[in-house]
Short mmCIF file of C-alpha atoms in Angstrom, two decimals:
data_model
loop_
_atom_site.label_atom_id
_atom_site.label_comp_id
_atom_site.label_asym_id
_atom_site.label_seq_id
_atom_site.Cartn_x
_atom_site.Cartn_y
_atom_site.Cartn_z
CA UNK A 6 272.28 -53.30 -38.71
CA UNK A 7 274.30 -54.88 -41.23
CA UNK A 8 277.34 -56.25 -40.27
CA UNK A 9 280.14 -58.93 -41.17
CA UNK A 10 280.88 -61.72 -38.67
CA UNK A 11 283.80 -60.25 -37.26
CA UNK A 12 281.94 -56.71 -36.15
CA UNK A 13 278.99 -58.94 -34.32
CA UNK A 14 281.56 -61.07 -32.51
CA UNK A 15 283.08 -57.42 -31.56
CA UNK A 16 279.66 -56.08 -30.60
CA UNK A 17 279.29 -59.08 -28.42
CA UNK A 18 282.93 -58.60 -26.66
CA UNK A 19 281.51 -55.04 -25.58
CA UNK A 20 278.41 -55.75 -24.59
CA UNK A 21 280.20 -58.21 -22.20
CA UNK A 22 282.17 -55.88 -21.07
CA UNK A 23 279.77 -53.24 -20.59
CA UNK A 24 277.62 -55.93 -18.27
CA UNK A 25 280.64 -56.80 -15.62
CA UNK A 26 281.23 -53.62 -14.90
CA UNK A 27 277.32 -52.69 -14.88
CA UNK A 28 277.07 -55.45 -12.68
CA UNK A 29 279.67 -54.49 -10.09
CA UNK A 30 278.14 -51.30 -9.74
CA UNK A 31 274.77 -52.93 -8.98
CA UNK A 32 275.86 -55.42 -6.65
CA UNK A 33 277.88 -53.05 -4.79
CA UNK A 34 275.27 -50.41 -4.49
CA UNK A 35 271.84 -52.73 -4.16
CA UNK A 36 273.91 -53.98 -1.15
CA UNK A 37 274.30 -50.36 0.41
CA UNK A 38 270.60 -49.63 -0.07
CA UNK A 39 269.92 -52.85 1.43
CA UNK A 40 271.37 -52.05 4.54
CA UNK A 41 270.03 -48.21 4.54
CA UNK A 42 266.45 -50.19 4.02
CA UNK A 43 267.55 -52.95 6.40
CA UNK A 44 266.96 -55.63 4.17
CA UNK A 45 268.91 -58.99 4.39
CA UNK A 46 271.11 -59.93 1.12
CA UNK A 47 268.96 -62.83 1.04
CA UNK A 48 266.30 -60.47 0.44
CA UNK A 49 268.42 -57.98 -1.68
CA UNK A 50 269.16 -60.80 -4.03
CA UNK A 51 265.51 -62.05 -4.64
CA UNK A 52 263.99 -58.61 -5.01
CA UNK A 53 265.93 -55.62 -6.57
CA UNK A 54 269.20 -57.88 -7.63
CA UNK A 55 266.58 -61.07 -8.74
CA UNK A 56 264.01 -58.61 -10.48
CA UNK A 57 266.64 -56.28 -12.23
CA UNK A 58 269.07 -59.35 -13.83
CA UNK A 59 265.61 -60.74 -15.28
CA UNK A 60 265.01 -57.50 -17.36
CA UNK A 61 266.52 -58.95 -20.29
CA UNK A 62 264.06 -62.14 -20.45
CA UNK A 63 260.72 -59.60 -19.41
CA UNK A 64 262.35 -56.85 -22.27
CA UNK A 65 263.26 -59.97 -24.96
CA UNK A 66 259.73 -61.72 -24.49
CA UNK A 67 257.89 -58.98 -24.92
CA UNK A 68 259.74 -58.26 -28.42
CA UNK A 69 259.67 -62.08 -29.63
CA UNK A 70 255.97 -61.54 -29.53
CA UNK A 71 255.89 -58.63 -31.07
CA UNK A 72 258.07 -59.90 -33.55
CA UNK A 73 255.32 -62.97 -34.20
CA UNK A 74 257.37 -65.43 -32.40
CA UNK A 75 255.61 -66.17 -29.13
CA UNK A 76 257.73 -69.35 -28.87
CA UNK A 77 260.58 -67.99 -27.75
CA UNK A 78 258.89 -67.26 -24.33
CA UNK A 79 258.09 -70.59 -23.11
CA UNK A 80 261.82 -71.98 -24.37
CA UNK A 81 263.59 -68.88 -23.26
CA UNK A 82 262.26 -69.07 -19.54
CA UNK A 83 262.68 -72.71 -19.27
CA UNK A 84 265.84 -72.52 -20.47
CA UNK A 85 266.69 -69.24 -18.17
CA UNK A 86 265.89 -71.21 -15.26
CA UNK A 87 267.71 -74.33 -16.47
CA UNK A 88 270.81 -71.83 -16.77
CA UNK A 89 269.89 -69.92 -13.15
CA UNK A 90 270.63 -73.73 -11.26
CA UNK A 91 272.85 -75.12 -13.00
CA UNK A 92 275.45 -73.03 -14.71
CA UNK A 93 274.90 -70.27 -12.40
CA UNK A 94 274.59 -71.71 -8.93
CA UNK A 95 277.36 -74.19 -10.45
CA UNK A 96 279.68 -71.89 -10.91
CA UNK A 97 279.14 -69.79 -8.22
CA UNK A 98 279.47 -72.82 -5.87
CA UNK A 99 283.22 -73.22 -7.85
CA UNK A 100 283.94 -69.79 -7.34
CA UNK A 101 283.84 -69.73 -3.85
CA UNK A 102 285.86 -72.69 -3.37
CA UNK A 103 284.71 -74.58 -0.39
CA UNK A 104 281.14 -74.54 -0.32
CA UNK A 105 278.32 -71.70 -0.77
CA UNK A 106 276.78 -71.47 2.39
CA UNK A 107 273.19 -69.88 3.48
CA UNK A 108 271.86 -71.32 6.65
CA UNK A 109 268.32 -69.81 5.59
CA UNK A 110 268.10 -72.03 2.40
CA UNK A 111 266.02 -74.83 3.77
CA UNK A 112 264.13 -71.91 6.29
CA UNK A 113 260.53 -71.00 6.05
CA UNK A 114 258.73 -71.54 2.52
CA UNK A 115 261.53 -70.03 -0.14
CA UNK A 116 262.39 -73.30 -1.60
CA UNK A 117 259.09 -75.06 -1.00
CA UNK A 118 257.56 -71.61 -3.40
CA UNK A 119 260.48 -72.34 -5.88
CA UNK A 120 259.54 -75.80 -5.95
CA UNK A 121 255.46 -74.88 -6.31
CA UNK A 122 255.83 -72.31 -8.44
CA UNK A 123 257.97 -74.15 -10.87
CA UNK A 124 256.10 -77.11 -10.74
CA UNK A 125 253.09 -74.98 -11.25
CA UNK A 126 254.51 -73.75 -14.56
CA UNK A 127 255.12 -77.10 -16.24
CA UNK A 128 251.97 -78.31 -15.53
CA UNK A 129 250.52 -75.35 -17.26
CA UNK A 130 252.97 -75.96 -20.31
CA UNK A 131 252.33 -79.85 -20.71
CA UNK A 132 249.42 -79.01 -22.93
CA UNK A 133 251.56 -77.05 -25.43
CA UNK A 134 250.24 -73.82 -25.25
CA UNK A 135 250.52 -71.10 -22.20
CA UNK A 136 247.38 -68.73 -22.35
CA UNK A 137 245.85 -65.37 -20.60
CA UNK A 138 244.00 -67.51 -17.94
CA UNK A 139 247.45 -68.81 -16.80
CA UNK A 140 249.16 -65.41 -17.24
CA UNK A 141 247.10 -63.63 -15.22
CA UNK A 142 247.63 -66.95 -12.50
CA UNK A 143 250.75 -66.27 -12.76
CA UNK A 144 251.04 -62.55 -12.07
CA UNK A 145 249.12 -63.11 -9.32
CA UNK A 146 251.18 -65.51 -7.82
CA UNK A 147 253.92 -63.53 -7.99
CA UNK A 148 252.98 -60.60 -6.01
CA UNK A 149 251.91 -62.90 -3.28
CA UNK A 150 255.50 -64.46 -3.08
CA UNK A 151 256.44 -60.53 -2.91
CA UNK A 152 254.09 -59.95 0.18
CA UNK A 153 255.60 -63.20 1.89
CA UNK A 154 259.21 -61.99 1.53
CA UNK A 155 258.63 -58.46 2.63
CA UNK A 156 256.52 -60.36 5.71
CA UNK A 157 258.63 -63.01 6.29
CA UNK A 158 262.08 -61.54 6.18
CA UNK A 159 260.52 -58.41 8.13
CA UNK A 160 262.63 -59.49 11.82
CA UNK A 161 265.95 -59.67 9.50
CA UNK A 162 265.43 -55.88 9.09
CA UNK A 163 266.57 -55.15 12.57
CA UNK A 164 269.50 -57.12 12.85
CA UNK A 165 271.03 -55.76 9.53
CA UNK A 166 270.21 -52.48 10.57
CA UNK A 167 272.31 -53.08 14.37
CA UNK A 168 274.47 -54.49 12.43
CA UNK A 169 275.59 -52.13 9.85
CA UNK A 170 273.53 -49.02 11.93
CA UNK A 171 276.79 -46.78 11.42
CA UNK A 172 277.28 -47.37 7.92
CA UNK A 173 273.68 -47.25 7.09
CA UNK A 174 273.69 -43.80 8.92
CA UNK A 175 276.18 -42.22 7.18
CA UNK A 176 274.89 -43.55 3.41
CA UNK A 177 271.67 -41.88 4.47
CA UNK A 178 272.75 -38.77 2.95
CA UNK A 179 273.87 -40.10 -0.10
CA UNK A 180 271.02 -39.90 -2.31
CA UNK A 181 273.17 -40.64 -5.21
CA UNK A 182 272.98 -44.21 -4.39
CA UNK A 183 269.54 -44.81 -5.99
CA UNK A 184 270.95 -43.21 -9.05
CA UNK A 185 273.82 -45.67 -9.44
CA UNK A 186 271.19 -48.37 -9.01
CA UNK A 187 268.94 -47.14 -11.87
CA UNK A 188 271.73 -46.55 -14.16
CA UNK A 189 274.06 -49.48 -13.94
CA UNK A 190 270.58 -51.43 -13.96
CA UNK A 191 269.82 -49.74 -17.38
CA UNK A 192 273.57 -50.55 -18.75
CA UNK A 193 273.01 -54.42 -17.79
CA UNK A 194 270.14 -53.84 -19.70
CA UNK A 195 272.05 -52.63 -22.58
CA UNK A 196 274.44 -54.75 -22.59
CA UNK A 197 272.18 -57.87 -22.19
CA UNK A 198 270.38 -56.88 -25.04
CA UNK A 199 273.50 -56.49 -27.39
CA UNK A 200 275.12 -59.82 -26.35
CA UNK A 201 271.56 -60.97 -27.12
CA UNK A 202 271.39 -59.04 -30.50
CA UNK A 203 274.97 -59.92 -31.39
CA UNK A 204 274.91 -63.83 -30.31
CA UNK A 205 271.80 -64.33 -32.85
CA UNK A 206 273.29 -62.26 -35.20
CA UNK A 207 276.18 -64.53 -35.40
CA UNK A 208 273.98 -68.12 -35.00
CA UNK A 209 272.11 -66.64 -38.26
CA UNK A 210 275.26 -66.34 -39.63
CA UNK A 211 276.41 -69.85 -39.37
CA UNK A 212 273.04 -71.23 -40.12
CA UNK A 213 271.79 -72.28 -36.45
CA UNK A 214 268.17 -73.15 -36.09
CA UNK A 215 265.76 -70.74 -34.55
CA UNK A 216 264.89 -73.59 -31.99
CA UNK A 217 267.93 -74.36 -30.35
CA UNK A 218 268.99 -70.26 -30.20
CA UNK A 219 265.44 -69.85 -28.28
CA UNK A 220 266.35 -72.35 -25.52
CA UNK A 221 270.11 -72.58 -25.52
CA UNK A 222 271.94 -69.24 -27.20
CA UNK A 223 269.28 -66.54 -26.09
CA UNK A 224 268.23 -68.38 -22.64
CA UNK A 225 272.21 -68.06 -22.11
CA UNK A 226 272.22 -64.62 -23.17
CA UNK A 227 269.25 -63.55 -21.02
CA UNK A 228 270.76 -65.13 -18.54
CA UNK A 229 274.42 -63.16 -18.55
CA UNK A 230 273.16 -60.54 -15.34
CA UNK A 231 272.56 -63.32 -13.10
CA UNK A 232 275.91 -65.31 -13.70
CA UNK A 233 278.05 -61.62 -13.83
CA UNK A 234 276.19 -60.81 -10.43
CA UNK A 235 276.85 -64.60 -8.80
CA UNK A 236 280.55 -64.31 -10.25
CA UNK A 237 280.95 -61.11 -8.25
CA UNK A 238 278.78 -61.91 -5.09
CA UNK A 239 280.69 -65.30 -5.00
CA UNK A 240 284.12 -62.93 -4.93
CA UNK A 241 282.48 -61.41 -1.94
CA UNK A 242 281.52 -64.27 -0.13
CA UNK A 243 278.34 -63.42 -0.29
CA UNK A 244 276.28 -66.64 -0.59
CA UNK A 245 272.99 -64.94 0.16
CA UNK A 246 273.20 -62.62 -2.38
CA UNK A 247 273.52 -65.26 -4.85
CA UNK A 248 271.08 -67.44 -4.18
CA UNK A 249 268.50 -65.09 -3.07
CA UNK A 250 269.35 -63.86 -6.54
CA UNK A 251 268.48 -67.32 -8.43
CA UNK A 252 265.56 -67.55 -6.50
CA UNK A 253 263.91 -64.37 -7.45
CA UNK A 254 265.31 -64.10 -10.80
CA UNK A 255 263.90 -67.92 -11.59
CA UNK A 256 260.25 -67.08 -10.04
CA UNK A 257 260.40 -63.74 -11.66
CA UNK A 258 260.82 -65.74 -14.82
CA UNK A 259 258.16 -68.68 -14.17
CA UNK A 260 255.14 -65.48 -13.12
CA UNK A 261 255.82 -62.73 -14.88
CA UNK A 262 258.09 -63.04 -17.91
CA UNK A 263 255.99 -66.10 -19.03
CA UNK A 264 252.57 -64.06 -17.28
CA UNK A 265 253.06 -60.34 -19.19
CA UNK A 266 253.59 -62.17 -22.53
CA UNK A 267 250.36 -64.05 -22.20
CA UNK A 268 248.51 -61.49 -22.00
CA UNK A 269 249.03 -60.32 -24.92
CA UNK A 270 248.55 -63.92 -27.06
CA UNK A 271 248.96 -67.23 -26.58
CA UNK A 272 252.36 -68.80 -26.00
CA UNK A 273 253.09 -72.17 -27.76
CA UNK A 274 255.67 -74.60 -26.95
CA UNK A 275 257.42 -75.82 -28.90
CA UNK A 276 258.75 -79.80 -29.02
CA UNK A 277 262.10 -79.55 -27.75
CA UNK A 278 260.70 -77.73 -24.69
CA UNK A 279 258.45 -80.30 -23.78
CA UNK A 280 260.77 -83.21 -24.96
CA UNK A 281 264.02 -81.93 -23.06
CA UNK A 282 263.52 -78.87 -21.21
CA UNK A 283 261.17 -79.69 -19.03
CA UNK A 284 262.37 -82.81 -17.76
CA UNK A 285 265.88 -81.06 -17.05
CA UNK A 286 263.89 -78.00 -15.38
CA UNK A 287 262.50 -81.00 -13.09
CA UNK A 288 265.84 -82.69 -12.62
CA UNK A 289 267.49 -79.13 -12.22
CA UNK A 290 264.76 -78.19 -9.52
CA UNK A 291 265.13 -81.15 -7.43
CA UNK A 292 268.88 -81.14 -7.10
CA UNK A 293 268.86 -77.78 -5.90
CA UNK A 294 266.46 -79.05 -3.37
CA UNK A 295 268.44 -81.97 -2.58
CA UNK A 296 271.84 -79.97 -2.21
CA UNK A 297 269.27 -77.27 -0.44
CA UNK A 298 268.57 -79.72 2.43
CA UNK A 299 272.28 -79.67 3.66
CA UNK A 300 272.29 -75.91 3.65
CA UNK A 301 275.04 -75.53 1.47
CA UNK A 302 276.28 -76.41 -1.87
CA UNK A 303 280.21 -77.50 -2.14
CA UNK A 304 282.79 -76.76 -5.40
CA UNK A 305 282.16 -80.52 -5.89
CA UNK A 306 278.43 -80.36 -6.28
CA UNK A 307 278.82 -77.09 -7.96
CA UNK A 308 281.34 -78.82 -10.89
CA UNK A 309 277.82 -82.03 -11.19
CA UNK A 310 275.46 -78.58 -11.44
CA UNK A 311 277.98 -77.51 -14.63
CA UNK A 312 278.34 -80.89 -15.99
CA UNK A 313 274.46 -81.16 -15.95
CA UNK A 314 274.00 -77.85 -17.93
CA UNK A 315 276.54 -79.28 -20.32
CA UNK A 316 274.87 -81.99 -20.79
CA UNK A 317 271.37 -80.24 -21.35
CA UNK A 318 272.95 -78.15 -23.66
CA UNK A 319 274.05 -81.35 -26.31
CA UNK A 320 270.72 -83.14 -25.12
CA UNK A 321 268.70 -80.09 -26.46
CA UNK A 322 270.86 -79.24 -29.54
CA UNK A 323 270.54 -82.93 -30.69
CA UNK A 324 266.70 -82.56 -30.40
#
């Protein structure tokens, strides 16, 4: 599509658009089925809200290999993830003012699995190329950590259920609800993939190097569902929901948008992945770890996340 500067940066304003309010409806309504299913919003977040906001990286992988540029996998996950801590968790913390709170962060194995499987990852990328063996590792690894959650949150069923039993009841009936789901999932879709389309659009226009729009512009792009879902669950108070949502989203990103890819060729990586993004993955990791261990993250801690992204950001540019 040929178009002057001006109608991408328009394209770009309505895809935005088109994602908050896609993303309202799919907070809103994942929640409801949630409850019908009696799942926990920690749950909700890592599974239909963590897997559906990751779309866009799965859906934009899958093309950059298509389109003979396999590189943009490896920099556009590691620089998802980067985003999912930092900026998102960062500004969610910010948006909620005091502190986001989960007393199940530090519970069980959920970040101990974040930790392995993202330390798993870069040690499969330090030799510069990410291949079918790993792939298929990956994949692998990924429907184990599904089998865990749907074991391990299984007792959280029942008290959601008591909880909520006469709303659940009544939303029974509503088999519309699944609908809304599917559809506002497909127009975050859509309008991930046009802020995607339009933000290179424009970066070819001023002359931006493919390398910095794999791991800055489109890992920022891919990442727009997560941080439009945190903005809205942080409006709700509802810290589970966002970090349950960075937690799936990031090892939905880490198995299978860097495992589906390999599968069909090898994925190099390039230098400023290994160079910068991977230490900052590491640093990123470990903080949210660190903050992790007190069970909740405060606005001041959330403004260091920010300023760390920031600072990635010109690190990786100047690469």
């Amino acid at each position: 599509m040929e178009l002057p500067l001006i109608g991408w940066i328009g394209i770009m304003i309505l895809s935005m658009a088109v994602l908050v309010k896609a993303a309202d409806y799919f907070t809103t309504y994942s929640e409801k089925i949630g409850l019908i299913l009696g799942i926990s919003p920690f749950v909700i977040g890592a599974t239909i809200v963590g897997v559906g906001t990751s779309m866009p990286e799965l859906i934009t992988s899958i093309i950059s290999v298509y389109k003979g540029e396999p590189g943009i996998v490896s920099g556009n996950v590691v620089g998802s993830n980067i985003t999912n801590i930092l900026l998102i968790i960062g500004v969610g913390a910010i948006i909620s003012k005091n502190t986001l709170s989960n007393k199940k962060l530090d519970e069980n194995l959920d970040i101990p699995i974040l930790a392995f499987i993202t330390i798993f990852l870069l040690l499969m990328l330090r030799d510069g190329t990410f291949g079918f063996t790993e792939g298929i590792i990956m994949i692998v690894a990924y429907v184990i950590y599904t089998a865990y959650l749907i074991h391990d949150h299984r007792t959280e069923k029942a008290i959601e259920a008591k909880v909520k039993e006469d709303t659940a009841e009544k939303s029974k009936i509503k088999w519309h609800l699944p609908v809304i789901i599917i559809v506002s999932g497909f127009f975050i879709y859509i309008g991930a993939e046009w802020t995607i389309e339009s933000v290179i659009k424009i970066s070819e226009m001023l002359n931006i190097g493919t390398a910095i729009i794999a791991g800055t512009v489109v890992a920022l792009g891919t990442s727009l569902p997560e941080l439009v879902v945190s903005i809205q669950a942080a409006r709700r108070k509802q810290a589970g929901m966002i970090l349950g949502n960075i937690f799936g989203s990031n090892i939905f990103n880490s198995t299978i948008v860097m495992g589906v890819p390999a599968l069909m060729t090898d994925l190099p990586v390039p230098a400023p992945v290994l160079a910068v993004g991977i230490p900052f993955l590491i640093g990123a990791t470990m903080l949210l770890i660190y903050s992790s261990m007190s069970k909740h993250i405060s606005s001041f801690e959330g403004a260091l996340y920010v300023l760390m992204y920031s600072y990635f950001i010109i690190e990786f540019v100047s690469t």
